[in-house]
GROMACS .gro file of C-alpha atoms in nm:
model
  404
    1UNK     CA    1   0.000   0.000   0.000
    2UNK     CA    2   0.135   0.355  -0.093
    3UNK     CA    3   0.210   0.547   0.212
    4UNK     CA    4  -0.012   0.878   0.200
    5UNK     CA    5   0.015   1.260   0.346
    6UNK     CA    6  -0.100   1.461   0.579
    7UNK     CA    7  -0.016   1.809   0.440
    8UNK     CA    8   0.039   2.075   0.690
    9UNK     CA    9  -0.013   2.415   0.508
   10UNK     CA   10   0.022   2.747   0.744
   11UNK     CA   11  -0.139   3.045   0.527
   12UNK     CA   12  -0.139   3.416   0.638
   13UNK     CA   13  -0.315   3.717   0.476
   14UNK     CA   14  -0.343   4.061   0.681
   15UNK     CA   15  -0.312   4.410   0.620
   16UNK     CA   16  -0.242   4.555   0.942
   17UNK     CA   17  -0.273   4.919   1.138
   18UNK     CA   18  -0.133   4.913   1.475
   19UNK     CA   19  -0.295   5.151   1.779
   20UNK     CA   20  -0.128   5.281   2.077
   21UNK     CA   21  -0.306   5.165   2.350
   22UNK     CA   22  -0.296   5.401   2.670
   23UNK     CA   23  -0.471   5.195   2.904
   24UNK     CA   24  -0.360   4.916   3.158
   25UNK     CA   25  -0.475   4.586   3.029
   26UNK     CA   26  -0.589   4.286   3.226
   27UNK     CA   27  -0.331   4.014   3.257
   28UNK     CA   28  -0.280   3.820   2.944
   29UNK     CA   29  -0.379   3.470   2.950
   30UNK     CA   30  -0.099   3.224   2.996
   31UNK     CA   31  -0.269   3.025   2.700
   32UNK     CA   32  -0.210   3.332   2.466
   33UNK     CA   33   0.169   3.379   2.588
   34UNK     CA   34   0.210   3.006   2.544
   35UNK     CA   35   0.086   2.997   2.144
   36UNK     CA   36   0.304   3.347   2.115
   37UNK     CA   37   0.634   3.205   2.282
   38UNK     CA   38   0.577   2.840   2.062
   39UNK     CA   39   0.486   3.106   1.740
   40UNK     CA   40   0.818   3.355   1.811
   41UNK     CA   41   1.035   3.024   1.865
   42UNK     CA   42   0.939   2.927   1.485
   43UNK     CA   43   1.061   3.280   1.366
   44UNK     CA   44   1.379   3.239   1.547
   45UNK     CA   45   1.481   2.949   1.357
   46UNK     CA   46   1.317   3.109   1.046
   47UNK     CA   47   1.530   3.420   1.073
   48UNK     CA   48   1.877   3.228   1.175
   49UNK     CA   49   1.797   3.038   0.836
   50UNK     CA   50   1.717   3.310   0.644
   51UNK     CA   51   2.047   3.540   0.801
   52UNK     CA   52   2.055   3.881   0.564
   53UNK     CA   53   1.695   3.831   0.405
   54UNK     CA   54   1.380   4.011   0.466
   55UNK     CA   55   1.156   3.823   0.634
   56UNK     CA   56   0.753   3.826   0.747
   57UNK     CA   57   0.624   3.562   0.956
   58UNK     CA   58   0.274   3.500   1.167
   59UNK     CA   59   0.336   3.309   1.508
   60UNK     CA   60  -0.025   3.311   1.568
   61UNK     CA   61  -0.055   3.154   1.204
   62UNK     CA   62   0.163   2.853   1.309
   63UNK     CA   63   0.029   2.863   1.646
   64UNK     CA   64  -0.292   2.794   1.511
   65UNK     CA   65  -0.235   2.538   1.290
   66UNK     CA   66   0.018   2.349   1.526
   67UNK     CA   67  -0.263   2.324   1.774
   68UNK     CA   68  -0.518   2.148   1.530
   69UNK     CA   69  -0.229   1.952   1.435
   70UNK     CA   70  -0.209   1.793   1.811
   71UNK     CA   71  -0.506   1.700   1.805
   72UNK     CA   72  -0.515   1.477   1.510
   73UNK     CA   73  -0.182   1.282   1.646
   74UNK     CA   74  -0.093   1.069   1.948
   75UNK     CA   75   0.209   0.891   2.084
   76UNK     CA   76   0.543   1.013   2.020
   77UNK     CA   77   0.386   1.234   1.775
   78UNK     CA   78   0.149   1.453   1.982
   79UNK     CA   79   0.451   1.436   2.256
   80UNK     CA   80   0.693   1.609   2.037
   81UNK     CA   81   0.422   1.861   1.934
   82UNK     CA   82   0.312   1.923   2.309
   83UNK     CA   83   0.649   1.990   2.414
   84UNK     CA   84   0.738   2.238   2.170
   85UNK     CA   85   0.415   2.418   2.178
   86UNK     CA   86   0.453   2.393   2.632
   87UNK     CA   87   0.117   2.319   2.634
   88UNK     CA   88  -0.184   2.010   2.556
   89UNK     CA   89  -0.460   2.132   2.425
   90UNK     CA   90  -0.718   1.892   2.563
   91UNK     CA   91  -0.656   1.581   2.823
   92UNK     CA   92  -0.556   1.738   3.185
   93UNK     CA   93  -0.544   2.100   3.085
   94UNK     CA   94  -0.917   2.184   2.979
   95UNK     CA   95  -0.914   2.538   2.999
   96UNK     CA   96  -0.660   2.532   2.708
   97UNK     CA   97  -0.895   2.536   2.339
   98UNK     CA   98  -1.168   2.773   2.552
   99UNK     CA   99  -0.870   3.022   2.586
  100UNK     CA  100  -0.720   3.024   2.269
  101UNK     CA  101  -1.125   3.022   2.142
  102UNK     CA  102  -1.148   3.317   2.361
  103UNK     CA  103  -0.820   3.474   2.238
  104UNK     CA  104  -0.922   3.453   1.912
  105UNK     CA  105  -1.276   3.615   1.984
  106UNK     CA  106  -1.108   3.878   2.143
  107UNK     CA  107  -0.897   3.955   1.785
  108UNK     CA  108  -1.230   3.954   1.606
  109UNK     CA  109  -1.413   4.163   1.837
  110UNK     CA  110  -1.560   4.493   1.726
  111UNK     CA  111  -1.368   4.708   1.957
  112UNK     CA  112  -1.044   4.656   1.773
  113UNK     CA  113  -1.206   4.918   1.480
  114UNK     CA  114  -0.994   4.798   1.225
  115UNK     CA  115  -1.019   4.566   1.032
  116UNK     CA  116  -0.903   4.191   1.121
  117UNK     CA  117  -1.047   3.852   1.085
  118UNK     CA  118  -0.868   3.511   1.144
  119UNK     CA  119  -1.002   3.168   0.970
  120UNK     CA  120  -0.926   2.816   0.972
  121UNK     CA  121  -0.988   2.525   0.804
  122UNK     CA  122  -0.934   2.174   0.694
  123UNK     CA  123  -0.951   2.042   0.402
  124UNK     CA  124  -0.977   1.617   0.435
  125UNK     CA  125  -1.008   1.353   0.142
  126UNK     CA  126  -1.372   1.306   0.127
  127UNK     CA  127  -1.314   0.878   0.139
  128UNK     CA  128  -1.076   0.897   0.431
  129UNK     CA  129  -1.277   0.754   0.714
  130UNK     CA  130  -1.214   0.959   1.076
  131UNK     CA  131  -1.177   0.779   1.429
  132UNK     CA  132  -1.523   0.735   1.524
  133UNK     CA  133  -1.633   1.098   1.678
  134UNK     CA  134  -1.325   1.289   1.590
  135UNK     CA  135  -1.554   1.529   1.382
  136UNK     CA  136  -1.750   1.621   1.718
  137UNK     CA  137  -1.472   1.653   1.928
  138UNK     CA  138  -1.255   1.854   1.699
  139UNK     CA  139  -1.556   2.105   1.676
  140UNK     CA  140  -1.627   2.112   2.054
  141UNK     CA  141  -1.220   2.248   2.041
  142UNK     CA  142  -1.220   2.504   1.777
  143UNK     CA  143  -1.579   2.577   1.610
  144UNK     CA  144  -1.434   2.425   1.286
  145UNK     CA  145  -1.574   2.168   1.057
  146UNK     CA  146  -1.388   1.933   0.812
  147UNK     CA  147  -1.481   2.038   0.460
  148UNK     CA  148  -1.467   1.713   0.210
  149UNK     CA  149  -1.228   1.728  -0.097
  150UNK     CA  150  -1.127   1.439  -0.361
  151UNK     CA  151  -0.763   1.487  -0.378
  152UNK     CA  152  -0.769   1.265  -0.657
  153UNK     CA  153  -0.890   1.535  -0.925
  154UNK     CA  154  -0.586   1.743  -0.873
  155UNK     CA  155  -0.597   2.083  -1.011
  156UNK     CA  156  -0.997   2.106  -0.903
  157UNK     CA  157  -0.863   2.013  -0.561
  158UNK     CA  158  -0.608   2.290  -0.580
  159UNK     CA  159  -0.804   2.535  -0.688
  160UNK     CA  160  -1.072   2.506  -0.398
  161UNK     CA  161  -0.797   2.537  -0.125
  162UNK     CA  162  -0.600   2.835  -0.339
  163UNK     CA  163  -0.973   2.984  -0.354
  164UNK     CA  164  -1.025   2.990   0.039
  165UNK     CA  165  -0.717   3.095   0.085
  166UNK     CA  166  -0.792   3.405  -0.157
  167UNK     CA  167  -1.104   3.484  -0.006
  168UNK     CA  168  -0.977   3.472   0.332
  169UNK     CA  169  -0.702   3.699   0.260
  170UNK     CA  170  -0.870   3.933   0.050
  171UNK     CA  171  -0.728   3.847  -0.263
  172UNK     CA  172  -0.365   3.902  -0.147
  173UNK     CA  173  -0.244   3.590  -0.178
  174UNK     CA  174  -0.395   3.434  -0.472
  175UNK     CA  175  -0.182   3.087  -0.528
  176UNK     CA  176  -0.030   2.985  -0.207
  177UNK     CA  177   0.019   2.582  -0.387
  178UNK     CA  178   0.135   2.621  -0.677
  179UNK     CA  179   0.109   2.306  -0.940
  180UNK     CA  180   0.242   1.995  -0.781
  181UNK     CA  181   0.195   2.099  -0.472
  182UNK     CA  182  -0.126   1.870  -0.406
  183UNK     CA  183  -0.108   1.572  -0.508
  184UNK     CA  184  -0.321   1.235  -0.517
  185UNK     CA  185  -0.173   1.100  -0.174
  186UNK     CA  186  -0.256   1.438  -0.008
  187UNK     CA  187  -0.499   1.367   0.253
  188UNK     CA  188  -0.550   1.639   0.455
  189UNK     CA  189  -0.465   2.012   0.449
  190UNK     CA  190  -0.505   2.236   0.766
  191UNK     CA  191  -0.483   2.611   0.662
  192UNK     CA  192  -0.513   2.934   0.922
  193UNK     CA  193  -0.606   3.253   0.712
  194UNK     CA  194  -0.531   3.622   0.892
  195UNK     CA  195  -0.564   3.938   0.741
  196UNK     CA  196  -0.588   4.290   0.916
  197UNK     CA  197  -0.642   4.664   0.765
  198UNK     CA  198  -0.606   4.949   0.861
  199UNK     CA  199  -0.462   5.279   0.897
  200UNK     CA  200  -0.190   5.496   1.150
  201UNK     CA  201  -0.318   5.698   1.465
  202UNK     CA  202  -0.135   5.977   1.268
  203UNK     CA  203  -0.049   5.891   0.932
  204UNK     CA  204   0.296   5.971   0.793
  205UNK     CA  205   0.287   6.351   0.534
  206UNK     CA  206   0.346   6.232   0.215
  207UNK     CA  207   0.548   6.534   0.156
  208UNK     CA  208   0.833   6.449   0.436
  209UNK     CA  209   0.921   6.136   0.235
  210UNK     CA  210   1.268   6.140   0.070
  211UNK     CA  211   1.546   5.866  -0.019
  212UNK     CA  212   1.789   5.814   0.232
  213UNK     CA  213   2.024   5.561   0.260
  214UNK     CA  214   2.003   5.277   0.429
  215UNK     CA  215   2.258   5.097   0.608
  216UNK     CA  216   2.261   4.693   0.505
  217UNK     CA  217   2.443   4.400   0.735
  218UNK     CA  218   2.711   4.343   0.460
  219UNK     CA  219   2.819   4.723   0.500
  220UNK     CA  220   2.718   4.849   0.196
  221UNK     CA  221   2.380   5.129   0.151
  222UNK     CA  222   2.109   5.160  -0.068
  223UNK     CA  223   1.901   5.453  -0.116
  224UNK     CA  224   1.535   5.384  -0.038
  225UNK     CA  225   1.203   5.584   0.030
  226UNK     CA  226   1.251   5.729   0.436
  227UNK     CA  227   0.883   5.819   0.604
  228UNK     CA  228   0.918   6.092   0.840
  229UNK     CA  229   0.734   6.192   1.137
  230UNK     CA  230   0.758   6.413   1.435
  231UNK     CA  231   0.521   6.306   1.708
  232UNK     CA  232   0.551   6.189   2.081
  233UNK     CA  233   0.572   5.865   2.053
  234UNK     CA  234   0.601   5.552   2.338
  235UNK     CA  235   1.008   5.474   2.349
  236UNK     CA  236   1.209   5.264   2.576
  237UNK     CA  237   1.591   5.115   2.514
  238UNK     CA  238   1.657   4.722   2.669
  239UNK     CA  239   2.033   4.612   2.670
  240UNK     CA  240   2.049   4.267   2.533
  241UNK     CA  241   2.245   4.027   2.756
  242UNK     CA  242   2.599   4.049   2.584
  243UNK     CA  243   2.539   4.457   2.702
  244UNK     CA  244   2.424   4.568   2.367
  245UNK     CA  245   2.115   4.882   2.332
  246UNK     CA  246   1.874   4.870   2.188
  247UNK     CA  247   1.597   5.144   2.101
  248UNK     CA  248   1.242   5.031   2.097
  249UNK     CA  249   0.923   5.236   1.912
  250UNK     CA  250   0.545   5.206   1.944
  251UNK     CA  251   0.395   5.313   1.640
  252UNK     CA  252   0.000   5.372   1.694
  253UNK     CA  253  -0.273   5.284   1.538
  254UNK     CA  254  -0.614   5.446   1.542
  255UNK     CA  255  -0.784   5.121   1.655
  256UNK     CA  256  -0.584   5.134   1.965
  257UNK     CA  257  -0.571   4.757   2.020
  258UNK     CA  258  -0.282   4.701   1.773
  259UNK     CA  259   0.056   4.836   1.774
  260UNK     CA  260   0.399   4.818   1.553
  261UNK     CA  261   0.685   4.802   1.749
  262UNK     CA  262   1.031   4.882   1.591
  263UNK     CA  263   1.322   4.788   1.772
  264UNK     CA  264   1.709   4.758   1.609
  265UNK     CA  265   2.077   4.816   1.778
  266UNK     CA  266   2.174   5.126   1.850
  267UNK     CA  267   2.483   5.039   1.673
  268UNK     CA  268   2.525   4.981   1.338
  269UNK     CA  269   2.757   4.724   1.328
  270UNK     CA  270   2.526   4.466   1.581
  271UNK     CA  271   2.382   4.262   1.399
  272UNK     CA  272   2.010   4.187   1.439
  273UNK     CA  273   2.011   3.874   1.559
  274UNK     CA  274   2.128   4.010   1.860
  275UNK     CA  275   1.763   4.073   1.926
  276UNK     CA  276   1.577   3.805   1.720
  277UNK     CA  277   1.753   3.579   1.985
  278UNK     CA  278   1.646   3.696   2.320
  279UNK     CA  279   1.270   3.761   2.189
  280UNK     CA  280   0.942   3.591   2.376
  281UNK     CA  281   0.624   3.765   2.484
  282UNK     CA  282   0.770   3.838   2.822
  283UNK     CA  283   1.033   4.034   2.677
  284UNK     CA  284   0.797   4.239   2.457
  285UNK     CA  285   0.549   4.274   2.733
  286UNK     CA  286   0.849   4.455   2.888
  287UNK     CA  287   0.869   4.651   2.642
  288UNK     CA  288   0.555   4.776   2.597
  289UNK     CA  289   0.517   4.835   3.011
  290UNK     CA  290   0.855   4.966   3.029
  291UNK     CA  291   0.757   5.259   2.774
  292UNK     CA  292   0.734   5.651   2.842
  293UNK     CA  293   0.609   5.922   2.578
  294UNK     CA  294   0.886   6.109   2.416
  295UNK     CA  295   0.878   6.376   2.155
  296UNK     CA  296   1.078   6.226   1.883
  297UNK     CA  297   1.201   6.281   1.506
  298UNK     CA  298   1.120   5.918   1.375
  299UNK     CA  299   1.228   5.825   0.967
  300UNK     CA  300   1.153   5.500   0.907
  301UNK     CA  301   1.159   5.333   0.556
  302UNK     CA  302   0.866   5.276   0.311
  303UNK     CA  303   0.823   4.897   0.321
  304UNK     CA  304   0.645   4.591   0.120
  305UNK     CA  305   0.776   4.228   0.226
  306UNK     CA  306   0.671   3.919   0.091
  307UNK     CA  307   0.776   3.570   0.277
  308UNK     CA  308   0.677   3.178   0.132
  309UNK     CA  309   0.863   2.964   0.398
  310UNK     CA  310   0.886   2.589   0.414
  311UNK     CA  311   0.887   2.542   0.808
  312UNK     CA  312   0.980   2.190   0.803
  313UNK     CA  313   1.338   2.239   0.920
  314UNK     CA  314   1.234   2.488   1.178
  315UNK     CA  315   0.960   2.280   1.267
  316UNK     CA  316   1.203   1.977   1.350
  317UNK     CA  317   1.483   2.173   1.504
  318UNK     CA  318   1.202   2.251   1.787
  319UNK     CA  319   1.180   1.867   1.799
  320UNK     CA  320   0.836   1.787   1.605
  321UNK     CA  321   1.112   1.490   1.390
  322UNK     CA  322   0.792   1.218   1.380
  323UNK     CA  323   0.566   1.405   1.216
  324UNK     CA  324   0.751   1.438   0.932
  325UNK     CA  325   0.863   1.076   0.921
  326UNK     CA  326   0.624   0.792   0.743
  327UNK     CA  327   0.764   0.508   0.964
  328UNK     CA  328   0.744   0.715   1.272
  329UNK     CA  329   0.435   0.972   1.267
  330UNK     CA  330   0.153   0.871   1.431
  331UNK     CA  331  -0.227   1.027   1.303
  332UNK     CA  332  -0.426   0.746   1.489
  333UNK     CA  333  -0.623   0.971   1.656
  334UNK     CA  334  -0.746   1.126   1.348
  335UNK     CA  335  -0.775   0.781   1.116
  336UNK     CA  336  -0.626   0.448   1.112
  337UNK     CA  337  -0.706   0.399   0.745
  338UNK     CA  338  -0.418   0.369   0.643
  339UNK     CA  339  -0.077   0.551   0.764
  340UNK     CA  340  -0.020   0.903   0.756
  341UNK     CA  341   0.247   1.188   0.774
  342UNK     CA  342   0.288   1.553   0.714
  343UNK     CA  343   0.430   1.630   0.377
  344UNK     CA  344   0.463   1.943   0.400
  345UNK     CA  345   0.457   2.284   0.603
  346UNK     CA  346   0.407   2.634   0.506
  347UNK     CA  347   0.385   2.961   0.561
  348UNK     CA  348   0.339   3.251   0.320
  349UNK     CA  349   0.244   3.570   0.446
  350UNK     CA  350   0.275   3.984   0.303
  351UNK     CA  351   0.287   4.294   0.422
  352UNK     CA  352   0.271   4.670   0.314
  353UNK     CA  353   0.414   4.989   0.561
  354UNK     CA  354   0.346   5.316   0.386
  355UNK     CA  355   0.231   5.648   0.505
  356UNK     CA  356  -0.104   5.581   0.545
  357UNK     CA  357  -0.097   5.251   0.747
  358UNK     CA  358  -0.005   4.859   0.682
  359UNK     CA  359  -0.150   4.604   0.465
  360UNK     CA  360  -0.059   4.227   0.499
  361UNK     CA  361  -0.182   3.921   0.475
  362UNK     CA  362  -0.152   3.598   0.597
  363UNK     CA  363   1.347   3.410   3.015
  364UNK     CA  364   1.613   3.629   2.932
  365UNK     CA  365   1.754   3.907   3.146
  366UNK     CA  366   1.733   4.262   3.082
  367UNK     CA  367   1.829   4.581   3.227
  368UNK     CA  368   1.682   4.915   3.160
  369UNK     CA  369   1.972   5.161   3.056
  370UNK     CA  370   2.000   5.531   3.127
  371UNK     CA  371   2.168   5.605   2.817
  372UNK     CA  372   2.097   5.941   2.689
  373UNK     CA  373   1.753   5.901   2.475
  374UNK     CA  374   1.827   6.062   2.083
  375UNK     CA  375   1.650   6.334   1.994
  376UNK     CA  376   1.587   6.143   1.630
  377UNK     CA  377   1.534   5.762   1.563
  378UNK     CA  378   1.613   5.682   1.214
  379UNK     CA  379   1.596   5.313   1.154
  380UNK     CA  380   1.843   5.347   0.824
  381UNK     CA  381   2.009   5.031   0.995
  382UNK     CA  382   1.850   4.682   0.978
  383UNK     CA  383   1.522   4.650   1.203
  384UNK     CA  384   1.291   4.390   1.352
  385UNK     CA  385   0.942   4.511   1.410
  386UNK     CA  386   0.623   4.335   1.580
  387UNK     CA  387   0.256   4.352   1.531
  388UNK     CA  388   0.077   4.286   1.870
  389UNK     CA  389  -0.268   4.289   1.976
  390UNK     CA  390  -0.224   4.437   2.309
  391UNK     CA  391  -0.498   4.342   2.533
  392UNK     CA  392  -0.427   3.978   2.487
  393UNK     CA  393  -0.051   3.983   2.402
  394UNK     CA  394  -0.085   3.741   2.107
  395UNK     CA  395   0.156   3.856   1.823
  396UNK     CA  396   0.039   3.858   1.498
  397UNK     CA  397   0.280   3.919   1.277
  398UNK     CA  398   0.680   4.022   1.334
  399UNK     CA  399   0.991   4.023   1.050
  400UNK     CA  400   1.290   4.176   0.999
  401UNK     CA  401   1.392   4.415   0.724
  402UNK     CA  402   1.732   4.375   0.602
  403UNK     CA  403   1.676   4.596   0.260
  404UNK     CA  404   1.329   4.764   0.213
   0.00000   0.00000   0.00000
């Protein structure tokens, strides 16, 4: 018997505006910082892969996905999983799927103002026979139904999932499998669609933007577009553990749930991963609480990224090996047709900065400094920024930008 697929597909669309958020939120839920610390872990081994390229990336996106993933496994499998993610989503620790269902009606809700919706789905061969109830109790988790395919016409296959995908994203990403992708031994694909719109607090004056350079890791510039603003903005500077600063930036949004941070060395000549590193949502929670209102001069480049990862290797290097493996992976709990393994895992997400907002789709020790704070902040030096929905903590989307 041929060994068949599961196929693991992670899809983000967004387009993203980012508010400053002046009130004290509630504790965030240790659910929510557990999916975000699992999510930033991925884009650490992303970005250590990727070295001097531009890169966006969604940890909620994997996060998602990973966690329907668990369910569907068991053994070894669902072990691996569960200790990379630091959490199970059912068995034991119950409150787990009502939080992240919570977390993820608290992204959706109204209050946010802009724009931002978050889908998932999975797409099953419509002959593949499920463990008796598995369709009930994978609703119960996360409100999601299994929508039937036949994986054996192809391209009609294809197109379905590339369609959903392009609905959910609002048409900005339009062919995330391209042909060959799918094949007749695909069996199952779980996607997560995000997208967010909308636009700055206080949008950037078209008139203040002007080519600058831009200093690139390798030591050589490149004139690019420079946005300029002069506003009071939230600032703090961290020191990363080997004593290097760092200057951190909360741009707003006019939703006021969302914000962009900005962070990058204060010297040229650190590189980034200096940060990229250190990062988890405890550190960026610091951030964000550590944070005082400055008038500042900020110039910050003009922007459009586009990322199509294959997090396999990341994926494994966090330990999830058996998944990957048809002798080892272990989908019982999902069918024991016949075997099953994930063929593949991706991500492919984009995003737009410009003037007038941001369109996209798809514990470490630190000491405060008392440096003195610059009067400017021009980020014409190689920068990691984050998108982070503040009340609950979860980040969204975060990348570095090597060479807008």
């Amino acid at each position: 018997m041929q060994m068949s697929q599961v196929l693991a597909c992670l899809t983000l669309g967004l387009a993203l505006i980012f508010g400053e958020v002046s009130t004290l939120y509630p504790p965030q839920s240790r659910e929510a910082r557990l999916a975000t610390d699992f999510g930033v872990k991925v884009f650490q081994q992303v970005a250590q892969d990727s070295k001097d390229r531009n890169v966006i990336f969604s940890p909620y996106g994997v996060a998602s996905v990973l966690a329907m993933l668990q369910v569907m496994t068991g053994g070894e499998t669902r072990q691996q999983i569960q200790a990379a993610m630091g959490f199970n989503i059912e068995g034991t620790e119950k409150g787990v799927a009502p939080a992240l269902r919570h977390l993820h009606k608290q992204l959706l809700g109204p209050w946010n103002k802009d724009e931002i919706s978050t889908t998932d789905a999975i797409f099953a061969q419509r002959d593949l026979k499920l463990v008796p109830g598995f369709m009930a109790h994978f609703f119960r988790l996360f409100r999601t139904t299994v929508k039937q395919v036949d994986f054996s016409e192809v391209e009609r296959a294809r197109f379905i999932i590339n369609d959903w995908v392009k609905t959910h994203t609002k048409g900005m990403i339009s062919d995330l499998f391209g042909k060959g992708a799918v094949d007749q031994l695909t069996r199952l694909v779980l996607v997560n669609a995000l997208y967010f719109n909308g636009h700055w607090k206080a949008p950037f004056p078209t008139k203040g933007t002007h080519h600058r350079l831009f200093h690139k890791s390798d030591g050589s510039t490149v004139s690019v577009p420079m946005m300029t603003q002069t506003s009071r903005f939230n600032y703090t500077e961290f020191t990363t553990p080997d004593g290097h600063y760092y200057d951190i930036l909360e741009l707003p949004y006019h939703g006021d749930t969302l914000s962009m941070f900005i962070a990058a060395p204060y010297q040229k000549e650190v590189p980034l991963s200096a940060l990229t590193n250190i990062l988890d949502a405890q550190l960026i929670s610091q951030w964000k609480g550590n944070m005082t209102r400055v008038p500042r001069l900020l110039v910050l480049p003009k922007f459009s990224l586009e990322s199509k990862v294959d997090l396999r290797k990341p994926l494994e290097n966090l330990g999830m090996t058996n998944m990957f493996s048809p002798d080892q992976a272990d989908f019982t709990s999902l069918s024991e047709q016949e075997p099953l393994h994930v063929s593949q895992a991706l991500q492919k997400v984009k995003i737009e900065v410009n003037e007038s907002g941001t369109v996209a789709s798809s514990s470490t020790a630190i000491s405060i400094s008392g440096r003195m704070v610059p009067q400017q902040i021009i980020m014409d030096r190689p920068f990691l920024f984050v998108v982070r929905h503040n009340p609950t903590g979860a980040v969204l989307f975060m990348g570095q930008v090597m060479d807008p």
